[in-house]
mmCIF file of C-alpha atoms in Angstrom:
data_model
loop_
_atom_site.group_PDB
_atom_site.id
_atom_site.type_symbol
_atom_site.label_atom_id
_atom_site.label_comp_id
_atom_site.label_asym_id
_atom_site.label_seq_id
_atom_site.Cartn_x
_atom_site.Cartn_y
_atom_site.Cartn_z
ATOM 1 C CA MET A 1264 37.780 -1.624 17.255
ATOM 2 C CA ARG A 1265 35.425 -0.594 14.585
ATOM 3 C CA GLU A 1266 31.770 -0.657 14.724
ATOM 4 C CA LYS A 1267 30.098 -3.344 12.484
ATOM 5 C CA LYS A 1268 28.062 -1.811 9.675
ATOM 6 C CA TYR A 1269 24.983 -3.417 8.658
ATOM 7 C CA HIS A 1270 23.023 -3.387 5.337
ATOM 8 C CA ILE A 1271 19.683 -3.747 4.786
ATOM 9 C CA TYR A 1272 18.009 -4.094 1.050
ATOM 10 C CA LEU A 1273 14.296 -2.590 0.986
ATOM 11 C CA THR A 1274 11.967 -2.841 -1.911
ATOM 12 C CA ASP A 1275 10.144 0.512 -2.463
ATOM 13 C CA ASP A 1276 7.047 -0.582 -0.651
ATOM 14 C CA GLU A 1277 9.145 -1.748 2.384
ATOM 15 C CA GLN A 1278 11.117 1.588 2.423
ATOM 16 C CA SER A 1279 7.787 3.482 2.253
ATOM 17 C CA ARG A 1280 6.368 1.599 5.243
ATOM 18 C CA VAL A 1281 9.496 1.951 7.236
ATOM 19 C CA ILE A 1282 9.412 5.941 6.587
ATOM 20 C CA GLN A 1283 5.791 5.853 7.505
ATOM 21 C CA SER A 1284 6.340 3.753 10.711
ATOM 22 C CA LEU A 1285 9.326 6.362 11.820
ATOM 23 C CA ILE A 1286 7.042 9.229 11.265
ATOM 24 C CA ASN A 1287 4.233 7.787 13.198
ATOM 25 C CA LEU A 1288 6.826 7.028 16.128
ATOM 26 C CA LYS A 1289 8.082 10.346 16.027
ATOM 27 C CA ASN A 1290 4.691 12.167 16.055
ATOM 28 C CA ASN A 1291 3.871 9.961 19.189
ATOM 29 C CA LEU A 1292 7.160 10.796 20.970
ATOM 30 C CA ILE A 1293 6.191 14.496 20.458
ATOM 31 C CA VAL A 1294 2.908 14.052 21.898
ATOM 32 C CA GLN A 1295 4.301 12.318 25.019
ATOM 33 C CA GLY A 1296 6.904 15.099 25.214
ATOM 34 C CA ARG A 1297 9.732 12.970 24.793
ATOM 35 C CA TYR A 1298 12.907 13.359 22.760
ATOM 36 C CA THR A 1299 12.940 12.474 19.091
ATOM 37 C CA ASP A 1300 16.611 12.622 18.388
ATOM 38 C CA ALA A 1301 17.189 8.860 17.819
ATOM 39 C CA VAL A 1302 14.133 8.752 15.587
ATOM 40 C CA ASP A 1303 15.546 11.650 13.556
ATOM 41 C CA GLU A 1304 18.821 10.020 13.010
ATOM 42 C CA VAL A 1305 17.271 6.907 11.617
ATOM 43 C CA LEU A 1306 14.773 8.811 9.570
ATOM 44 C CA LEU A 1307 17.587 10.677 7.825
ATOM 45 C CA LYS A 1308 19.668 7.645 7.144
ATOM 46 C CA VAL A 1309 16.619 5.808 5.463
ATOM 47 C CA LEU A 1310 15.762 8.972 3.580
ATOM 48 C CA SER A 1311 19.396 9.761 2.428
ATOM 49 C CA ALA A 1312 20.216 5.884 1.528
ATOM 50 C CA ARG A 1313 21.299 5.288 -1.992
ATOM 51 C CA LYS A 1314 19.294 3.168 -4.091
ATOM 52 C CA LYS A 1315 20.764 0.158 -5.533
ATOM 53 C CA LYS A 1316 19.346 -2.138 -8.033
ATOM 54 C CA LEU A 1317 19.638 -5.718 -7.511
ATOM 55 C CA LYS A 1318 18.990 -8.576 -10.027
ATOM 56 C CA ILE A 1319 17.052 -11.407 -8.534
ATOM 57 C CA GLU A 1320 17.137 -14.838 -10.012
ATOM 58 C CA TYR A 1321 14.493 -17.112 -8.992
ATOM 59 C CA ILE A 1322 15.501 -20.910 -9.297
#
């Protein structure tokens, strides 16, 4: 069975906050001496994600 893929659409501000949160989490894990592999993978995915312009219509 295939794994389900999920897509998330973020504004520039939201993407920036996600990146900063992941960096803070990684720094905290480094201070604790724990592995940061999972955080690194997510951070790479967020940083390398394509930007897609969406047209939003308000009713």
